[in-house]
mmCIF file of C-alpha atoms and ligand atoms in Angstrom:
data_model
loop_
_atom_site.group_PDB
_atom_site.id
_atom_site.type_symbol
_atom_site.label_atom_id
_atom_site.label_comp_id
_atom_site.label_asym_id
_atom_site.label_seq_id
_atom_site.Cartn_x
_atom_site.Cartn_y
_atom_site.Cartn_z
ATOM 1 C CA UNK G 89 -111.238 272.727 70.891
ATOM 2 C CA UNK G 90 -112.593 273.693 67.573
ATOM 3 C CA UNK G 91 -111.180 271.124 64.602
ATOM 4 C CA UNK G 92 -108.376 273.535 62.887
ATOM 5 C CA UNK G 93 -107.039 273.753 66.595
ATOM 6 C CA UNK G 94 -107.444 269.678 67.033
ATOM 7 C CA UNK G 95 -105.623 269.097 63.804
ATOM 8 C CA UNK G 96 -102.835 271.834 64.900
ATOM 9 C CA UNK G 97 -102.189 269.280 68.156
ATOM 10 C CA UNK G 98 -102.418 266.038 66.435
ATOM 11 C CA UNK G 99 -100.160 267.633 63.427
ATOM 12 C CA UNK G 100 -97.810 268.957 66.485
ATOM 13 C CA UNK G 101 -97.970 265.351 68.712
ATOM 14 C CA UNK G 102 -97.144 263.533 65.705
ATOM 15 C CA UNK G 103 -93.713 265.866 65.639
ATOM 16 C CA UNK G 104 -93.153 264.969 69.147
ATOM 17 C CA UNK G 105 -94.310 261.432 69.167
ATOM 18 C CA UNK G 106 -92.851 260.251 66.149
ATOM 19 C CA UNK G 107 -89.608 261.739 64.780
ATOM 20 C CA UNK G 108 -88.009 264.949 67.490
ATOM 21 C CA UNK G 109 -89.144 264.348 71.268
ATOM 22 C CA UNK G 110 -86.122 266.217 71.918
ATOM 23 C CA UNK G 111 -87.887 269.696 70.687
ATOM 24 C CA UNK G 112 -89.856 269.240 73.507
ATOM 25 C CA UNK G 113 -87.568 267.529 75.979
ATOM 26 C CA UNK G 114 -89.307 264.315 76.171
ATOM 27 C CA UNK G 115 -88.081 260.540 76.487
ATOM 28 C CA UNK G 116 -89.663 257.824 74.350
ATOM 29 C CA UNK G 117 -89.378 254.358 76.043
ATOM 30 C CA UNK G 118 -87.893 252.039 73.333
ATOM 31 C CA UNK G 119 -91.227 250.909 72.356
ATOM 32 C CA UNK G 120 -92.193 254.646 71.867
ATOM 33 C CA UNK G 121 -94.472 255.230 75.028
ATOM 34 C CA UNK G 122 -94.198 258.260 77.211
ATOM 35 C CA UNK G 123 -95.627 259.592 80.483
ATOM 36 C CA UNK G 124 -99.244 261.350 79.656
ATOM 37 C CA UNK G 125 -98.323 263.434 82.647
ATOM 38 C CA UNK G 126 -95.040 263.848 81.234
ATOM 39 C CA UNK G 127 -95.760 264.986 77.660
ATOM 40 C CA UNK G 128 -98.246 267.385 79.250
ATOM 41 C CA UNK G 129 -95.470 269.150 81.169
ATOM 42 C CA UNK G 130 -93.517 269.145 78.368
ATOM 43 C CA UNK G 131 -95.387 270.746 75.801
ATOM 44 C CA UNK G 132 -97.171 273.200 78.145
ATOM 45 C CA UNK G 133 -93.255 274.151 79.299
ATOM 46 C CA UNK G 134 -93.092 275.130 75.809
ATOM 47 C CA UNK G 135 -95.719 277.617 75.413
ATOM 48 C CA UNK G 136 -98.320 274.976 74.335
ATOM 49 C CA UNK G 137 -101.182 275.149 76.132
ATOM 50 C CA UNK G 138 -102.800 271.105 75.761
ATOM 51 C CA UNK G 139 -104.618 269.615 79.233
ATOM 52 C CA UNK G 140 -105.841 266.324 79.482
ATOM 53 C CA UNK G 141 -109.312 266.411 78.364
ATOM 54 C CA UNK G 142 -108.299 267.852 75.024
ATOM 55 C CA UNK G 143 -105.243 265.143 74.466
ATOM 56 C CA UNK G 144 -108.168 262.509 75.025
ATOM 57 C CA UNK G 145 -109.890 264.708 72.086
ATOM 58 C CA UNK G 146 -107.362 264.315 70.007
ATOM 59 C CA UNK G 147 -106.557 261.163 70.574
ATOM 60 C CA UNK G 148 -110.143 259.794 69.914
ATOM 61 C CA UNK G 149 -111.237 261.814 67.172
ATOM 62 C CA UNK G 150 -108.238 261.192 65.276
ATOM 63 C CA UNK G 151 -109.292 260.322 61.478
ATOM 64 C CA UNK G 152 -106.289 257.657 61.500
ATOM 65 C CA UNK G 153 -106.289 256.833 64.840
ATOM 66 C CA UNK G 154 -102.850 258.099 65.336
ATOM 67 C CA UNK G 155 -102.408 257.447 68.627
ATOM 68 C CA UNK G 156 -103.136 255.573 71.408
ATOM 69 C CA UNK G 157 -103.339 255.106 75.502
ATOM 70 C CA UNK G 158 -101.885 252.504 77.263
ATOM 71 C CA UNK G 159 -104.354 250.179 78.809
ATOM 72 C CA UNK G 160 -104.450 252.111 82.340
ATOM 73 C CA UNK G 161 -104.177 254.985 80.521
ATOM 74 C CA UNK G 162 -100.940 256.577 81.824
ATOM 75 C CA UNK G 163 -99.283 256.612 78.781
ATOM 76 C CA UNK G 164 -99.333 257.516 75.308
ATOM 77 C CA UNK G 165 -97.116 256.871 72.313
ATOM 78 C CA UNK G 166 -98.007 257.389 68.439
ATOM 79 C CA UNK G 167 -99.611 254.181 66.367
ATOM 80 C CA UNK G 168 -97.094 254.077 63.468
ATOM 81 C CA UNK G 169 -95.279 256.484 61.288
ATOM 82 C CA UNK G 170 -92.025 257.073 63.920
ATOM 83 C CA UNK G 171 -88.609 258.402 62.085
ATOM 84 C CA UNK G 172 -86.774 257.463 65.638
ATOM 85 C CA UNK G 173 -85.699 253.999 66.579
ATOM 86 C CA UNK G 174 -88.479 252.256 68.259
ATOM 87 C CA UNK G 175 -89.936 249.049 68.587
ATOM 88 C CA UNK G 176 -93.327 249.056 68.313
ATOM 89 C CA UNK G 177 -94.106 245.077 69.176
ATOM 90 C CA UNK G 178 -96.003 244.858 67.289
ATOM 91 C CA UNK G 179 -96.150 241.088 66.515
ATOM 92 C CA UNK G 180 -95.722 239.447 62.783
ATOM 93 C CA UNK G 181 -99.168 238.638 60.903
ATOM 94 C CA UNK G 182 -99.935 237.072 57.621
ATOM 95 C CA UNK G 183 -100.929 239.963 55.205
ATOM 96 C CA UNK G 184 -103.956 240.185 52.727
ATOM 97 C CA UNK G 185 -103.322 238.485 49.098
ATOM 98 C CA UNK G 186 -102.926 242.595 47.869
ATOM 99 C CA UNK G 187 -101.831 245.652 49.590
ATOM 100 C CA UNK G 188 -101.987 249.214 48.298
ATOM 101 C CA UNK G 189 -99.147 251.986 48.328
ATOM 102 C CA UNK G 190 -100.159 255.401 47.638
ATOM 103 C CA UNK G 191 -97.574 257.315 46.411
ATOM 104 C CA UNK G 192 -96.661 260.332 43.849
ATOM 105 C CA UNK G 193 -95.937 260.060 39.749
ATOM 106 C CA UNK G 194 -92.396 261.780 40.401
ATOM 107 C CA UNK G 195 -91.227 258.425 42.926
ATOM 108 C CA UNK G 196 -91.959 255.514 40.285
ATOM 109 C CA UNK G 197 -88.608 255.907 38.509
ATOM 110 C CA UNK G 198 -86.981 255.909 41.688
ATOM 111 C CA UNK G 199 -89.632 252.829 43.056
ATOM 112 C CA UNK G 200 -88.943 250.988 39.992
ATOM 113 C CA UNK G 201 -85.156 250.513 39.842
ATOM 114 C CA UNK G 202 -84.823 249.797 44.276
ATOM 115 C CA UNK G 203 -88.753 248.924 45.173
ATOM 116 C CA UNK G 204 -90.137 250.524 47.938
ATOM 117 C CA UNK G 205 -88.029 251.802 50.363
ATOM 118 C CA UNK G 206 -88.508 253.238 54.230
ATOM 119 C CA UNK G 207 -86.754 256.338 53.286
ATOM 120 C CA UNK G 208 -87.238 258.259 56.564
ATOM 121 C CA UNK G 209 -89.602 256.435 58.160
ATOM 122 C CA UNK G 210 -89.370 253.095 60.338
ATOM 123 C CA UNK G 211 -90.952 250.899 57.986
ATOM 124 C CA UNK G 212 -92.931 251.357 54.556
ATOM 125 C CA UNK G 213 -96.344 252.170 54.880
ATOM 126 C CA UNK G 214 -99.134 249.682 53.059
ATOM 127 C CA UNK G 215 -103.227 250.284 53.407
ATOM 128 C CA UNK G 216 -105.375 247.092 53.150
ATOM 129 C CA UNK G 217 -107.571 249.797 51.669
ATOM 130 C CA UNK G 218 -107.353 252.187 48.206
ATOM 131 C CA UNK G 219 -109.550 254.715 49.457
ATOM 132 C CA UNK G 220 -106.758 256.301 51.898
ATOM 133 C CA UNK G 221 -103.951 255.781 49.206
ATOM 134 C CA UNK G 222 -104.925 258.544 47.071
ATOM 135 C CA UNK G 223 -105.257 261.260 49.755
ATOM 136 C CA UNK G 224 -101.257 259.626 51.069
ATOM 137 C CA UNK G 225 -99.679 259.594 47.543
ATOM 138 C CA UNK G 226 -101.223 263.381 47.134
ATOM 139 C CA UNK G 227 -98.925 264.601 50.082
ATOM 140 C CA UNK G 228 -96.192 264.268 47.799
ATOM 141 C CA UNK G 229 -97.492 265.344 44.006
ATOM 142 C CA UNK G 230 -99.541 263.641 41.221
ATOM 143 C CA UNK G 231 -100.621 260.418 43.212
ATOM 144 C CA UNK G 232 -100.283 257.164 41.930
ATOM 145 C CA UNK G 233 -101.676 253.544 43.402
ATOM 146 C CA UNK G 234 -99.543 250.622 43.753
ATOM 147 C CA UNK G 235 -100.664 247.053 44.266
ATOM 148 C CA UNK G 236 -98.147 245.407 45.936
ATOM 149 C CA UNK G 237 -98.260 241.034 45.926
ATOM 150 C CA UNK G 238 -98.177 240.590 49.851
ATOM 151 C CA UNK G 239 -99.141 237.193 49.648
ATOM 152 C CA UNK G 240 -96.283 236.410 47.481
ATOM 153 C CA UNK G 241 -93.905 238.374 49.467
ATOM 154 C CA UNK G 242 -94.927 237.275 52.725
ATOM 155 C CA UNK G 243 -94.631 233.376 51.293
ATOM 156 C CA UNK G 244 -90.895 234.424 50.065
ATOM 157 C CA UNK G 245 -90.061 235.203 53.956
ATOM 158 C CA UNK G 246 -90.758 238.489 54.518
ATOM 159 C CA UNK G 247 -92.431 239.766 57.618
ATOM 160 C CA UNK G 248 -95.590 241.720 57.838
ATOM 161 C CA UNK G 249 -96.595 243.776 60.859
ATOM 162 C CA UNK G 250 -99.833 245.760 61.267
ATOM 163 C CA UNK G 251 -100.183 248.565 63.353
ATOM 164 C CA UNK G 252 -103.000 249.393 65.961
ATOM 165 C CA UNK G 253 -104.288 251.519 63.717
ATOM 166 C CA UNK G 254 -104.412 248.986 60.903
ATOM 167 C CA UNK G 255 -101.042 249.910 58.873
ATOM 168 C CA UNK G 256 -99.478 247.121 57.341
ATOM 169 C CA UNK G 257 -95.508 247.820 58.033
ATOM 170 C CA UNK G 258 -92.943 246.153 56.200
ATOM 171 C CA UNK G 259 -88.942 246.952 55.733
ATOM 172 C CA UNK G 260 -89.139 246.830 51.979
ATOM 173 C CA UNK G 261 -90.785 245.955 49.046
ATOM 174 C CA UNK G 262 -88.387 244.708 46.414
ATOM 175 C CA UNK G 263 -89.271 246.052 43.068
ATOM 176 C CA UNK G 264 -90.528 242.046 41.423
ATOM 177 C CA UNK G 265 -93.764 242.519 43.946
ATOM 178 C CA UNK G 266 -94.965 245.739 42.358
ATOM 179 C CA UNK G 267 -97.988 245.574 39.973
ATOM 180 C CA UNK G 268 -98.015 249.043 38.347
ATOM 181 C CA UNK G 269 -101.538 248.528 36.794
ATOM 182 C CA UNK G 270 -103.254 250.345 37.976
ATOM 183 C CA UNK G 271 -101.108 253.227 37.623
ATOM 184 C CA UNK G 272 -101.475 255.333 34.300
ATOM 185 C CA UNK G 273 -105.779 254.381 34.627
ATOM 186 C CA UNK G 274 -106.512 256.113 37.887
ATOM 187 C CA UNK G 275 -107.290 259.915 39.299
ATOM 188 C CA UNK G 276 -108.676 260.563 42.694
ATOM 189 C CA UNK G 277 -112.185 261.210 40.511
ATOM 190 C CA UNK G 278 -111.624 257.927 39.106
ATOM 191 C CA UNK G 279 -111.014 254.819 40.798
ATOM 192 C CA UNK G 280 -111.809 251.387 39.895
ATOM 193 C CA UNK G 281 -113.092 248.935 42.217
ATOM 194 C CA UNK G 282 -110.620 246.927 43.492
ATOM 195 C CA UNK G 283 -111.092 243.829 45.675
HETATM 196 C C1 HQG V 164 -91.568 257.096 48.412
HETATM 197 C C2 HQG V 164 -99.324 259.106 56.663
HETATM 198 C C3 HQG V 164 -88.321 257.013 45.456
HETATM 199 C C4 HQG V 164 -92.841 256.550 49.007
HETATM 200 C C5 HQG V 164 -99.892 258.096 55.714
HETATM 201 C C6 HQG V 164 -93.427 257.798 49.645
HETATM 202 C C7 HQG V 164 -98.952 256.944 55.791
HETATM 203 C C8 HQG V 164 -89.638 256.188 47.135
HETATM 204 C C9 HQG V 164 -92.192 258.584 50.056
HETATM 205 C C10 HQG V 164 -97.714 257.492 56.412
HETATM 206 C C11 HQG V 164 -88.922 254.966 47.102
HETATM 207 C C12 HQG V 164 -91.943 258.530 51.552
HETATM 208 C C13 HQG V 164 -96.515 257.280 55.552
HETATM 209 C C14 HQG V 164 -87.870 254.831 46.170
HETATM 210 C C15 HQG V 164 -90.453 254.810 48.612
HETATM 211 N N1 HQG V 164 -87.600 255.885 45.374
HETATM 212 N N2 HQG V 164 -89.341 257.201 46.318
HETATM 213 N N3 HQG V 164 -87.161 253.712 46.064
HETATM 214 N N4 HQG V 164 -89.455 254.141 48.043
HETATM 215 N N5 HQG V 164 -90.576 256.048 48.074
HETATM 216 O O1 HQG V 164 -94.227 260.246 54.063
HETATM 217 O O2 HQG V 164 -96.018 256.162 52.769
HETATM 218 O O3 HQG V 164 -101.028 261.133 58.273
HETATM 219 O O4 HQG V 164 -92.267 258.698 54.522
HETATM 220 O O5 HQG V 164 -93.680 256.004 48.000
HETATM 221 O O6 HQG V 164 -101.193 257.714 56.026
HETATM 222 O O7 HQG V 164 -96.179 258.609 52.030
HETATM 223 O O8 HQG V 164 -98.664 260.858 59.001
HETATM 224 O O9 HQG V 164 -94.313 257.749 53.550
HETATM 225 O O10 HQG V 164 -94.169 258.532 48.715
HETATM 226 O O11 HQG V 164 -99.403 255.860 56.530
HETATM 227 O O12 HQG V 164 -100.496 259.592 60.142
HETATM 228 O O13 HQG V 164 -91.072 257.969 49.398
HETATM 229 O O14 HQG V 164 -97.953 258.865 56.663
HETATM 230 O O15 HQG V 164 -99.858 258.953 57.929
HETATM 231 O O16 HQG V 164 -92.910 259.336 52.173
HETATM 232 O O17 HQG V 164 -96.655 258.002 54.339
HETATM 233 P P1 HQG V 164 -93.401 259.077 53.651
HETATM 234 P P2 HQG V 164 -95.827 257.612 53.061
HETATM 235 P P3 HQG V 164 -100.045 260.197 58.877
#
């Protein structure tokens, strides 16, 4: 499997993993796990040809770690990022003092006036780290970084997941724990260290 095929299948398992098992006739468990026989079937019923070996490709060389194996390695279910009901159990954790929240110059009037929202997605998405936040917040336009005050928000009562793959997940971020700082100073080519 060469990469622009790899990405093709990750691109295409996060469809089915996360947000329309139904295009390929598959059923999620509630906490989002399916047969690894199962999905094969599936998506090789549908004129997609993915065997074993190159799902454990995928899987592993994954730049986000995406998704992941059960322990015996009979299942498989997507890290984060699901539009469909699931519960991931994953289980509450005390956050960093900061979290970042890439996201695109076109949102912030929007972020301002009802803080950050799940729109589609199960939970918002935070990143311990700025580096990814760029590259997220460019998916949808101009990007812009966020600094959200998990500390404070976490003391106020509100709970703070993180995923396998190391995505903070949290229902909302009302608007008073936004610092917007950092967001007229920085461009991809120019980002300030932040700690
Ligand atoms: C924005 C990728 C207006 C929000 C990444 C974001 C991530 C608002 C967009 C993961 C708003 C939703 C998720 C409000 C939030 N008004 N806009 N009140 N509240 N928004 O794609 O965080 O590659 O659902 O800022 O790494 O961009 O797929 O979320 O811009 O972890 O594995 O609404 O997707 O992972 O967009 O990305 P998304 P996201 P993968």
């Amino acid at each position: 499997m060469n990469e622009k095929e790899t990405i093709k299948t990750s691109k295409f398992l996060s469809l089915v993993l996360r947000h329309e098992q139904e295009r390929v006739g598959l059923n999620l468990d509630t906490a989002g796990w399916v047969g690894v026989d199962e999905l094969l079937q599936a998506v090789n019923r549908r004129g997609v040809t993915l065997t074993l070996d190159q799902l454990k490709h995928v899987v592993s060389t994954s730049d986000k770690k995406r998704f992941a194996f059960s322990e015996d390695g009979q299942r498989i279910r997507a890290n984060q990022g699901h539009s469909v009901e699931v519960d991931l159990q994953y289980p509450p954790q005390t956050p960093p003092e900061f979290l970042y929240h890439g996201t695109a110059t076109r949102f912030l009037p929007g972020i301002r006036e009802n803080g950050l929202q799940r729109m589609e997605r199960h939970d918002v998405h935070l990143s311990a780290e700025t580096k990814i936040t760029f590259q997220v917040g460019g998916r949808h336009g101009k990007p812009v970084l966020l600094i959200i005050r998990a500390g404070d928000m976490h003391r106020a009562g509100h709970v703070f997941r993180r995923s396998a793959n190391g995505v903070w997940l949290v229902n909302h971020v009302p608007r008073e724990f936004i610092d917007y700082s950092q967001t007229e100073s920085q461009t991809p080519d120019n980002q300030p260290d932040i700690p």
